[in-house]
């Protein structure tokens, strides 16, 4: 029986789903964990570090693909207990914006920066010879890159810039703060790390002292030896052997203030690059043939505008929970509304 000030809560009513992602340390095989007991009340516009908000998403679907099988014994056979034969799960959704990170999360291969091409460079599909990078001086922060005056003059406000070290023949995972690629054998492109780095930002203003950025670098303040290099856009490839990996967290906030969290410590894309025109808002009923088309096939509307959304389909990879040693794909947490009976 409810007492004064309390109530029986109905099923949560949510309008949208908010997505957050964080880089997995591939070299150390360490995901980012979300603790709903400590972090669950965070401001949705300001997630706890190192989580990055990717805004609202659409068509969020969780799909358990695990298979339980019975363990039988005796004659006649009798079910003694159950066990997992397969532990698997997927999650799919559509991003509502195109950014470097949303592109990277919706492709099953490495995602790269299109560095500004040098004059008369031979065209290549993922960017030819690039304009040389410039050394960042001491005193850099996540939003300001001190440069020599001559180097600063090579940039203009509004450009994008990649910040990372020169490639010097190393193998293994490379890139800051996310492992953007895995190098199997030594390469020759000195700019390769900056081609795959996620440490990018837009330039807000340029002075003789350096570059002021419109957004903080994801990797924080540049370290000694890092260089800045202009870029014009991004590119990914259909194919390749590198599988990117992220920690994911999805938040559903109910109308009474309750919150549901789906935390996937490890997510890897299942498919290559996929986009889907979202159905435009209209009062005209859709033809029945459009209603039954598969998810990734877009209906055509003559004379209409289409919003092209990036489609993400990810597989949940397991971690071993240190609490009890169990293999886990996803954590579902629920924070009830204030005064709701439990």
Tab-separated table of C-alpha atoms in Angstrom:
chain	number	residue	atom	x	y	z
A	1	UNK	CA	0.000	0.000	0.000
A	2	UNK	CA	1.335	3.407	-1.022
A	3	UNK	CA	1.816	5.994	1.712
A	4	UNK	CA	1.640	9.764	1.448
A	5	UNK	CA	4.194	11.075	-1.026
A	6	UNK	CA	4.791	7.707	-2.694
A	7	UNK	CA	3.176	6.103	-5.715
A	8	UNK	CA	3.115	2.950	-7.782
A	9	UNK	CA	5.149	3.659	-10.897
A	10	UNK	CA	3.957	2.527	-14.302
A	11	UNK	CA	6.318	1.348	-17.020
A	12	UNK	CA	8.757	4.153	-17.922
A	13	UNK	CA	7.695	6.429	-20.764
A	14	UNK	CA	10.680	7.661	-22.763
A	15	UNK	CA	10.889	9.861	-25.815
A	16	UNK	CA	14.441	9.332	-27.002
A	17	UNK	CA	17.637	7.404	-26.355
A	18	UNK	CA	20.950	9.115	-25.637
A	19	UNK	CA	24.205	7.452	-26.727
A	20	UNK	CA	27.646	7.748	-25.136
A	21	UNK	CA	30.888	6.078	-26.144
A	22	UNK	CA	34.396	5.799	-24.731
A	23	UNK	CA	37.622	4.375	-26.184
A	24	UNK	CA	38.756	0.888	-25.241
A	25	UNK	CA	42.456	0.597	-24.451
A	26	UNK	CA	43.211	-2.039	-27.061
A	27	UNK	CA	46.837	-2.575	-26.066
A	28	UNK	CA	45.878	-3.283	-22.443
A	29	UNK	CA	42.499	-4.825	-23.389
A	30	UNK	CA	40.791	-2.523	-20.892
A	31	UNK	CA	37.264	-1.187	-21.532
A	32	UNK	CA	35.679	1.819	-19.823
A	33	UNK	CA	33.196	0.792	-17.129
A	34	UNK	CA	30.117	2.779	-16.108
A	35	UNK	CA	29.014	2.630	-12.465
A	36	UNK	CA	25.324	3.554	-12.214
A	37	UNK	CA	25.540	3.693	-8.410
A	38	UNK	CA	28.173	6.425	-8.540
A	39	UNK	CA	27.636	8.093	-11.912
A	40	UNK	CA	23.964	7.443	-12.678
A	41	UNK	CA	22.739	10.962	-11.864
A	42	UNK	CA	25.113	12.732	-14.250
A	43	UNK	CA	23.963	15.657	-16.403
A	44	UNK	CA	23.099	14.120	-19.765
A	45	UNK	CA	24.835	17.020	-21.518
A	46	UNK	CA	28.032	16.540	-19.495
A	47	UNK	CA	28.916	12.847	-19.138
A	48	UNK	CA	31.700	11.695	-16.807
A	49	UNK	CA	35.124	11.396	-18.436
A	50	UNK	CA	36.103	9.722	-20.673
A	51	UNK	CA	32.555	9.212	-22.022
A	52	UNK	CA	31.687	11.251	-25.123
A	53	UNK	CA	28.096	12.210	-25.891
A	54	UNK	CA	26.941	11.466	-29.426
A	55	UNK	CA	23.517	12.951	-28.860
A	56	UNK	CA	20.128	11.392	-29.434
A	57	UNK	CA	19.817	8.292	-31.584
A	58	UNK	CA	16.885	6.672	-33.380
A	59	UNK	CA	15.629	3.120	-33.871
A	60	UNK	CA	17.568	1.742	-30.905
A	61	UNK	CA	17.200	-2.057	-30.846
A	62	UNK	CA	18.854	-4.598	-28.527
A	63	UNK	CA	18.963	-8.139	-29.835
A	64	UNK	CA	20.024	-11.056	-27.597
A	65	UNK	CA	21.500	-13.827	-29.732
A	66	UNK	CA	22.700	-16.121	-26.970
A	67	UNK	CA	21.463	-19.691	-26.843
A	68	UNK	CA	20.657	-21.693	-23.735
A	69	UNK	CA	20.529	-25.479	-23.944
A	70	UNK	CA	19.294	-28.060	-21.438
A	71	UNK	CA	21.602	-30.530	-19.736
A	72	UNK	CA	19.742	-33.853	-19.669
A	73	UNK	CA	20.298	-37.045	-17.736
A	74	UNK	CA	18.622	-40.391	-17.102
A	75	UNK	CA	16.236	-42.641	-19.044
A	76	UNK	CA	13.938	-41.176	-20.083
A	77	UNK	CA	16.000	-38.042	-20.534
A	78	UNK	CA	15.162	-35.381	-17.974
A	79	UNK	CA	16.299	-31.787	-17.932
A	80	UNK	CA	18.724	-31.466	-15.042
A	81	UNK	CA	19.783	-27.851	-15.556
A	82	UNK	CA	20.475	-25.246	-18.225
A	83	UNK	CA	23.736	-23.900	-19.577
A	84	UNK	CA	24.851	-21.378	-22.165
A	85	UNK	CA	25.844	-22.846	-25.525
A	86	UNK	CA	26.401	-19.428	-27.115
A	87	UNK	CA	26.861	-16.009	-25.502
A	88	UNK	CA	26.144	-13.316	-28.091
A	89	UNK	CA	24.208	-10.053	-28.436
A	90	UNK	CA	23.886	-7.170	-30.875
A	91	UNK	CA	22.659	-3.594	-30.707
A	92	UNK	CA	21.610	-1.390	-33.628
A	93	UNK	CA	20.599	2.257	-34.010
A	94	UNK	CA	20.781	5.296	-36.268
A	95	UNK	CA	22.868	8.376	-35.550
A	96	UNK	CA	21.219	11.729	-36.248
A	97	UNK	CA	24.435	13.526	-37.178
A	98	UNK	CA	27.593	12.921	-39.184
A	99	UNK	CA	30.780	13.461	-37.189
A	100	UNK	CA	34.148	11.777	-37.134
A	101	UNK	CA	33.088	9.621	-34.214
A	102	UNK	CA	29.675	8.624	-35.589
A	103	UNK	CA	31.294	7.654	-38.889
A	104	UNK	CA	33.884	5.577	-37.052
A	105	UNK	CA	31.250	3.804	-34.955
A	106	UNK	CA	29.201	2.876	-37.988
A	107	UNK	CA	31.956	1.206	-39.980
A	108	UNK	CA	33.612	-2.154	-39.543
A	109	UNK	CA	37.076	-0.990	-40.564
A	110	UNK	CA	39.556	1.726	-39.663
A	111	UNK	CA	38.422	5.332	-40.010
A	112	UNK	CA	40.902	7.898	-41.321
A	113	UNK	CA	41.466	11.619	-41.736
A	114	UNK	CA	41.785	13.171	-45.177
A	115	UNK	CA	44.904	15.244	-44.598
A	116	UNK	CA	45.236	18.373	-46.723
A	117	UNK	CA	47.017	17.314	-49.895
A	118	UNK	CA	50.335	18.816	-50.911
A	119	UNK	CA	50.542	20.740	-54.164
A	120	UNK	CA	50.645	18.418	-57.202
A	121	UNK	CA	50.256	15.323	-54.998
A	122	UNK	CA	49.266	12.153	-56.838
A	123	UNK	CA	45.562	11.464	-56.106
A	124	UNK	CA	44.838	8.375	-54.008
A	125	UNK	CA	41.556	7.039	-52.646
A	126	UNK	CA	42.361	7.748	-48.994
A	127	UNK	CA	44.453	10.886	-49.399
A	128	UNK	CA	47.764	11.427	-51.139
A	129	UNK	CA	50.954	13.099	-49.970
A	130	UNK	CA	49.994	15.652	-47.333
A	131	UNK	CA	51.096	19.167	-46.490
A	132	UNK	CA	53.828	18.719	-43.835
A	133	UNK	CA	52.874	18.770	-40.170
A	134	UNK	CA	54.263	21.471	-37.867
A	135	UNK	CA	55.756	21.046	-34.409
A	136	UNK	CA	53.648	22.109	-31.419
A	137	UNK	CA	55.559	24.268	-28.943
A	138	UNK	CA	55.597	23.855	-25.162
A	139	UNK	CA	52.640	25.123	-23.139
A	140	UNK	CA	49.934	23.504	-25.258
A	141	UNK	CA	46.495	22.804	-23.811
A	142	UNK	CA	43.495	20.852	-25.064
A	143	UNK	CA	42.138	24.044	-26.665
A	144	UNK	CA	45.283	25.989	-27.627
A	145	UNK	CA	48.218	24.893	-29.775
A	146	UNK	CA	51.242	27.221	-29.529
A	147	UNK	CA	53.161	27.330	-32.822
A	148	UNK	CA	56.033	29.220	-34.353
A	149	UNK	CA	54.687	32.322	-36.132
A	150	UNK	CA	55.623	30.983	-39.570
A	151	UNK	CA	53.866	27.679	-38.856
A	152	UNK	CA	50.740	29.373	-37.490
A	153	UNK	CA	50.481	31.393	-40.706
A	154	UNK	CA	49.902	28.180	-42.684
A	155	UNK	CA	46.525	27.637	-40.963
A	156	UNK	CA	43.257	29.565	-41.202
A	157	UNK	CA	40.242	29.779	-38.908
A	158	UNK	CA	37.626	27.171	-39.747
A	159	UNK	CA	40.121	24.507	-40.776
A	160	UNK	CA	40.268	21.148	-39.047
A	161	UNK	CA	43.501	19.946	-37.499
A	162	UNK	CA	44.876	16.543	-36.494
A	163	UNK	CA	47.302	16.384	-33.567
A	164	UNK	CA	49.556	13.380	-32.981
A	165	UNK	CA	53.112	12.091	-33.299
A	166	UNK	CA	55.027	11.200	-36.441
A	167	UNK	CA	54.900	7.585	-37.512
A	168	UNK	CA	58.374	6.144	-36.955
A	169	UNK	CA	58.073	2.498	-37.952
A	170	UNK	CA	56.272	1.188	-34.869
A	171	UNK	CA	53.907	-1.780	-35.078
A	172	UNK	CA	50.815	-2.626	-33.075
A	173	UNK	CA	48.034	-0.237	-32.081
A	174	UNK	CA	48.574	3.438	-32.960
A	175	UNK	CA	46.605	6.645	-32.447
A	176	UNK	CA	45.517	9.054	-29.683
A	177	UNK	CA	43.337	8.760	-27.584
A	178	UNK	CA	41.750	5.886	-29.497
A	179	UNK	CA	43.585	3.046	-31.210
A	180	UNK	CA	42.795	4.056	-34.765
A	181	UNK	CA	44.614	1.202	-36.478
A	182	UNK	CA	46.744	-1.877	-35.938
A	183	UNK	CA	50.009	-1.846	-37.891
A	184	UNK	CA	51.176	-5.363	-38.761
A	185	UNK	CA	54.462	-4.409	-40.405
A	186	UNK	CA	56.397	-1.154	-40.658
A	187	UNK	CA	55.044	1.500	-43.053
A	188	UNK	CA	56.775	4.400	-44.789
A	189	UNK	CA	54.238	7.248	-44.396
A	190	UNK	CA	55.467	9.605	-41.652
A	191	UNK	CA	51.927	11.009	-41.396
A	192	UNK	CA	50.198	7.644	-40.872
A	193	UNK	CA	49.437	8.128	-37.162
A	194	UNK	CA	47.804	11.490	-37.902
A	195	UNK	CA	45.826	9.852	-40.693
A	196	UNK	CA	44.186	7.479	-38.211
A	197	UNK	CA	44.195	9.592	-35.033
A	198	UNK	CA	40.978	10.652	-33.308
A	199	UNK	CA	42.760	13.651	-31.784
A	200	UNK	CA	41.146	16.214	-34.099
A	201	UNK	CA	39.367	19.548	-33.664
A	202	UNK	CA	38.130	22.607	-35.543
A	203	UNK	CA	40.233	25.807	-35.458
A	204	UNK	CA	38.356	28.797	-34.022
A	205	UNK	CA	41.029	31.454	-34.553
A	206	UNK	CA	44.649	31.873	-35.593
A	207	UNK	CA	47.244	34.302	-34.226
A	208	UNK	CA	50.997	34.529	-34.552
A	209	UNK	CA	51.186	32.664	-31.228
A	210	UNK	CA	49.225	29.615	-32.355
A	211	UNK	CA	45.812	28.040	-32.871
A	212	UNK	CA	42.769	28.416	-30.632
A	213	UNK	CA	40.452	25.445	-31.056
A	214	UNK	CA	36.651	25.529	-31.125
A	215	UNK	CA	36.509	22.280	-29.158
A	216	UNK	CA	38.852	20.450	-26.829
A	217	UNK	CA	41.083	17.763	-28.265
A	218	UNK	CA	39.756	14.325	-27.215
A	219	UNK	CA	43.253	13.343	-26.097
A	220	UNK	CA	43.685	16.385	-23.864
A	221	UNK	CA	46.784	18.574	-23.890
A	222	UNK	CA	49.293	17.476	-26.570
A	223	UNK	CA	52.439	15.807	-25.322
A	224	UNK	CA	55.999	16.643	-26.341
A	225	UNK	CA	56.723	15.532	-29.891
A	226	UNK	CA	53.191	15.863	-31.232
A	227	UNK	CA	52.605	17.828	-34.416
A	228	UNK	CA	49.625	19.605	-35.974
A	229	UNK	CA	48.457	18.904	-39.506
A	230	UNK	CA	45.498	20.289	-41.450
A	231	UNK	CA	42.749	18.013	-42.736
A	232	UNK	CA	39.713	18.501	-44.968
A	233	UNK	CA	37.473	15.570	-44.021
A	234	UNK	CA	37.274	11.879	-43.240
A	235	UNK	CA	37.320	8.584	-45.113
A	236	UNK	CA	36.666	4.957	-44.283
A	237	UNK	CA	36.988	1.811	-46.346
A	238	UNK	CA	34.792	-1.164	-47.057
A	239	UNK	CA	37.044	-4.059	-46.104
A	240	UNK	CA	40.321	-4.392	-44.275
A	241	UNK	CA	41.308	-6.469	-41.256
A	242	UNK	CA	41.025	-3.935	-38.405
A	243	UNK	CA	37.978	-4.109	-36.126
A	244	UNK	CA	37.457	-0.932	-34.071
A	245	UNK	CA	36.219	-1.368	-30.509
A	246	UNK	CA	34.396	0.964	-28.121
A	247	UNK	CA	32.672	0.982	-24.769
A	248	UNK	CA	29.036	1.995	-25.206
A	249	UNK	CA	26.378	3.334	-22.870
A	250	UNK	CA	22.765	4.117	-23.754
A	251	UNK	CA	20.479	6.140	-21.480
A	252	UNK	CA	16.681	6.175	-21.476
A	253	UNK	CA	15.207	8.822	-19.185
A	254	UNK	CA	11.570	8.399	-18.199
A	255	UNK	CA	8.971	11.123	-17.798
A	256	UNK	CA	9.132	10.778	-13.979
A	257	UNK	CA	12.916	11.151	-13.866
A	258	UNK	CA	13.713	7.443	-13.732
A	259	UNK	CA	16.639	6.226	-15.818
A	260	UNK	CA	17.470	3.008	-17.626
A	261	UNK	CA	21.096	2.355	-18.580
A	262	UNK	CA	22.406	-0.210	-21.049
A	263	UNK	CA	26.155	-0.453	-20.631
A	264	UNK	CA	28.168	-2.479	-23.141
A	265	UNK	CA	31.834	-2.560	-22.041
A	266	UNK	CA	32.958	-3.798	-25.464
A	267	UNK	CA	31.267	-3.162	-28.808
A	268	UNK	CA	32.599	-3.964	-32.263
A	269	UNK	CA	30.833	-3.129	-35.559
A	270	UNK	CA	29.261	-6.116	-37.296
A	271	UNK	CA	28.885	-4.663	-40.801
A	272	UNK	CA	30.745	-2.284	-43.069
A	273	UNK	CA	29.639	1.239	-43.915
A	274	UNK	CA	25.845	1.561	-43.988
A	275	UNK	CA	23.583	4.595	-44.326
A	276	UNK	CA	19.806	4.866	-44.422
A	277	UNK	CA	17.631	7.787	-45.508
A	278	UNK	CA	15.251	8.400	-42.631
A	279	UNK	CA	11.580	8.495	-43.561
A	280	UNK	CA	10.552	12.159	-43.921
A	281	UNK	CA	7.818	13.481	-41.675
A	282	UNK	CA	4.586	13.612	-43.666
A	283	UNK	CA	0.864	13.331	-43.160
A	284	UNK	CA	0.560	11.200	-46.283
A	285	UNK	CA	0.290	7.456	-45.469
A	286	UNK	CA	3.187	5.409	-46.768
A	287	UNK	CA	2.494	2.881	-49.537
A	288	UNK	CA	2.259	-0.662	-48.224
A	289	UNK	CA	5.258	-1.721	-50.309
A	290	UNK	CA	7.387	0.866	-48.493
A	291	UNK	CA	6.229	-0.352	-45.098
A	292	UNK	CA	7.508	-3.860	-45.665
A	293	UNK	CA	10.919	-3.011	-47.073
A	294	UNK	CA	13.909	-4.146	-44.987
A	295	UNK	CA	15.441	-1.804	-42.440
A	296	UNK	CA	18.479	-0.856	-44.500
A	297	UNK	CA	16.621	-0.313	-47.791
A	298	UNK	CA	15.294	3.209	-48.131
A	299	UNK	CA	11.923	3.961	-49.760
A	300	UNK	CA	11.932	6.560	-52.515
A	301	UNK	CA	9.793	9.677	-52.287
A	302	UNK	CA	9.696	11.605	-55.515
A	303	UNK	CA	10.346	15.281	-54.996
A	304	UNK	CA	11.118	15.002	-51.276
A	305	UNK	CA	14.183	15.683	-49.175
A	306	UNK	CA	15.927	12.860	-47.344
A	307	UNK	CA	17.992	12.894	-44.167
A	308	UNK	CA	20.846	10.420	-44.565
A	309	UNK	CA	21.501	8.704	-41.239
A	310	UNK	CA	24.478	6.549	-40.330
A	311	UNK	CA	23.448	3.034	-39.338
A	312	UNK	CA	25.361	1.271	-36.573
A	313	UNK	CA	25.106	-2.465	-35.958
A	314	UNK	CA	27.448	-3.678	-33.230
A	315	UNK	CA	28.270	-6.983	-31.572
A	316	UNK	CA	28.765	-7.091	-27.812
A	317	UNK	CA	32.049	-8.702	-26.825
A	318	UNK	CA	32.444	-10.326	-23.391
A	319	UNK	CA	34.346	-9.179	-20.337
A	320	UNK	CA	35.054	-11.069	-17.137
A	321	UNK	CA	33.269	-9.383	-14.234
A	322	UNK	CA	35.783	-9.047	-11.370
A	323	UNK	CA	32.923	-9.376	-8.881
A	324	UNK	CA	32.436	-13.100	-9.467
A	325	UNK	CA	34.376	-14.077	-12.591
A	326	UNK	CA	31.292	-14.361	-14.813
A	327	UNK	CA	31.420	-13.586	-18.546
A	328	UNK	CA	29.211	-10.561	-19.283
A	329	UNK	CA	28.104	-8.790	-22.475
A	330	UNK	CA	25.889	-6.017	-21.119
A	331	UNK	CA	24.821	-4.438	-17.830
A	332	UNK	CA	21.243	-3.155	-17.532
A	333	UNK	CA	20.736	-0.717	-14.646
A	334	UNK	CA	17.570	1.027	-13.441
A	335	UNK	CA	17.332	4.062	-11.174
A	336	UNK	CA	13.685	4.457	-10.057
A	337	UNK	CA	12.004	7.833	-9.926
A	338	UNK	CA	12.001	9.690	-6.624
A	339	UNK	CA	9.263	8.386	-4.279
A	340	UNK	CA	8.310	5.555	-6.649
A	341	UNK	CA	7.586	2.339	-4.785
A	342	UNK	CA	9.950	-0.467	-5.623
